[in-house]
Short mmCIF file of C-alpha atoms in Angstrom, two decimals:
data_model
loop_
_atom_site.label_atom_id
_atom_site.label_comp_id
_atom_site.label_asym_id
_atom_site.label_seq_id
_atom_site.Cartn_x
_atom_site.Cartn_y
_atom_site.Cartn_z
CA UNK A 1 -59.43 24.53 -4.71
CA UNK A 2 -59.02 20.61 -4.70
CA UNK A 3 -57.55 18.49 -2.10
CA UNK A 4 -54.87 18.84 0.13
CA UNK A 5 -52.34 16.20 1.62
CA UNK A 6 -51.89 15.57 5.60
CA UNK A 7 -49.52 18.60 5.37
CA UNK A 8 -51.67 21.08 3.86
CA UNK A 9 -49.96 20.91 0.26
CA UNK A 10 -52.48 21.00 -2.87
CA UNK A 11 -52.21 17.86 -4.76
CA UNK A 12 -52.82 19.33 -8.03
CA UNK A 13 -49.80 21.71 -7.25
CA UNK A 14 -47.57 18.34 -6.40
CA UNK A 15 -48.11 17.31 -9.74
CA UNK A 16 -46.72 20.05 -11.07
CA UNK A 17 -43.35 19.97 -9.46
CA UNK A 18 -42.95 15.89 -9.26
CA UNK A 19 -39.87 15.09 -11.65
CA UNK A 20 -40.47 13.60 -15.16
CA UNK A 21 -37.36 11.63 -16.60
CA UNK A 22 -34.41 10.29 -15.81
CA UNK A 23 -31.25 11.19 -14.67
CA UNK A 24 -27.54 10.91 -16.81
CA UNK A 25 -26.49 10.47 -20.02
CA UNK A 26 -28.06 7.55 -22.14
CA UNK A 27 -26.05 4.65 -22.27
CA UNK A 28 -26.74 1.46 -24.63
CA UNK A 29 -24.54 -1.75 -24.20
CA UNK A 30 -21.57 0.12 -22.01
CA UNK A 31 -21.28 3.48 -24.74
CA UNK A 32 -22.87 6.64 -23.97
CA UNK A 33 -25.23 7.42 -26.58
CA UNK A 34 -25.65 10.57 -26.71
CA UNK A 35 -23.65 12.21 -29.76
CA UNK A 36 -24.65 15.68 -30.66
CA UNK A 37 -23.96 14.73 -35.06
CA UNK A 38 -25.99 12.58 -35.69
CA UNK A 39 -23.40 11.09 -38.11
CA UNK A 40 -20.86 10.59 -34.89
CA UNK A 41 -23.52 7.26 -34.11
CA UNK A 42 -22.66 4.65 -36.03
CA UNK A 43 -18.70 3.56 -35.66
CA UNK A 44 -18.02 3.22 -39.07
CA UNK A 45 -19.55 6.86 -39.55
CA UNK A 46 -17.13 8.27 -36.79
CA UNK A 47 -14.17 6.78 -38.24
CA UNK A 48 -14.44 8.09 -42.08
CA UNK A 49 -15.34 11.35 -40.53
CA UNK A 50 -12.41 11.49 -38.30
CA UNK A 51 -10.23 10.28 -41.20
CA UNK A 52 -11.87 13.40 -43.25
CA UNK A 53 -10.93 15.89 -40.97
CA UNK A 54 -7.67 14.09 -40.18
CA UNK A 55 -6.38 15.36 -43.89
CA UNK A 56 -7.95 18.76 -43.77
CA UNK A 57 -4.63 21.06 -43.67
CA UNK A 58 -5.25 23.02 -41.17
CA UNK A 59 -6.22 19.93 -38.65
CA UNK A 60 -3.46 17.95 -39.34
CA UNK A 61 -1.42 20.73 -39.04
CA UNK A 62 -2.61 20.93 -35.38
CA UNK A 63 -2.43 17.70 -34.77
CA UNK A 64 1.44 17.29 -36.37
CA UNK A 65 2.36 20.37 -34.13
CA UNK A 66 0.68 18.37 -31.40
CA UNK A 67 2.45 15.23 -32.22
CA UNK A 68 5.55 15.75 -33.11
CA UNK A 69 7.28 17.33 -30.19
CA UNK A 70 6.18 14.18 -28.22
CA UNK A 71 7.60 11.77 -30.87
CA UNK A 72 10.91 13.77 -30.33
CA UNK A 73 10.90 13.58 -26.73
CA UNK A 74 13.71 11.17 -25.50
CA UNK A 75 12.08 8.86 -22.41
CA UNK A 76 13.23 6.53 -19.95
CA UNK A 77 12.07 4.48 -17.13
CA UNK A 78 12.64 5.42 -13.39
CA UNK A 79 12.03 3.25 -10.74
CA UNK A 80 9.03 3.82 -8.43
CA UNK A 81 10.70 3.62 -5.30
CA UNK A 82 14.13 2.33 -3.87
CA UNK A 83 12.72 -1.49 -2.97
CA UNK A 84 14.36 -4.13 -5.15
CA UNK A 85 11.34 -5.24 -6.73
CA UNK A 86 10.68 -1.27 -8.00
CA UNK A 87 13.93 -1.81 -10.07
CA UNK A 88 12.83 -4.93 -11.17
CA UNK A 89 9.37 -3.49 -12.74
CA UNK A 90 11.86 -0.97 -14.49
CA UNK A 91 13.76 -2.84 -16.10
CA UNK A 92 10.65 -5.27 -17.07
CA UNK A 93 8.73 -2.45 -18.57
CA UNK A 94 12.08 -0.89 -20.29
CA UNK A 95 12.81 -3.89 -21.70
CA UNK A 96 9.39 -4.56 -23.38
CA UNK A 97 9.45 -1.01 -24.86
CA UNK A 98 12.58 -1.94 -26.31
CA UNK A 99 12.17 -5.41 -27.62
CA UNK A 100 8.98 -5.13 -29.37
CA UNK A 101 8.35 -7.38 -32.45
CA UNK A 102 7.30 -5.30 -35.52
CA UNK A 103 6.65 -2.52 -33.91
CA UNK A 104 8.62 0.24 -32.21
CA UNK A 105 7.71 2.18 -29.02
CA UNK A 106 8.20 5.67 -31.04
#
C-alpha cells in the first residue's frame, strides 16, 4: 500500500492532490500577458489591428453611435461641496477645459 504520514494519509495519494502551478494571470514588466490572438502581443500588432477594425463599417458604425451622443452632450463643472476651496477646484478645472492650447476639450 506504501507509507502513510503521522495522520494516516497515503503519501502516494498526497502527491496526487498537491497543487502544480501558479496562481493569476501572467504578467511581464507591469502588462498582463496573457492575450488570447496571438497577434494582440506585440503593441505595434494591436494597434494596426485595432486601426483595421476601426474602418470596418459596421464597427465604426458602433463606435460613431457610441461616440457621438457624448460629443453632443453639453457639460459643466459643479462644485464638490459648499467649502470655499470646492468652488475654487471648479473653477480651476473649468478653466483648464476651456483654455487649452491646440486642443479643445470636445
Amino acid at each position: 500500500m506504501g507509507e502513510t504520514t503521522k495522520f494516516g494519509v497515503n503519501k502516494e495519494q498526497t502527491k496526487i492532490t498537491t497543487s502544480i502551478g501558479s496562481k493569476g494571470l501572467t504578467r511581464h514588466m507591469g502588462k498582463i500577458n496573457e492575450e488570447y490572438l496571438g497577434a494582440l502581443k506585440s503593441w505595434s500588432k494591436e494597434c494596426k489591428m485595432y486601426l483595421e477594425m476601426r474602418d470596418d463599417a459596421t464597427i465604426g458604425t458602433l463606435l460613431d453611435a457610441i461616440k457621438l451622443p457624448l460629443l453632443s452632450a453639453d457639460f459643466g463643472v459643479v462644485p464638490g461641496g459648499d467649502k470655499p476651496g470646492d468652488e475654487k477646484a471648479a473653477d480651476f478645472l473649468w478653466n483648464n477645459l476651456n483654455k487649452m492650447h491646440k486642443q479643445s476639450w470636445r
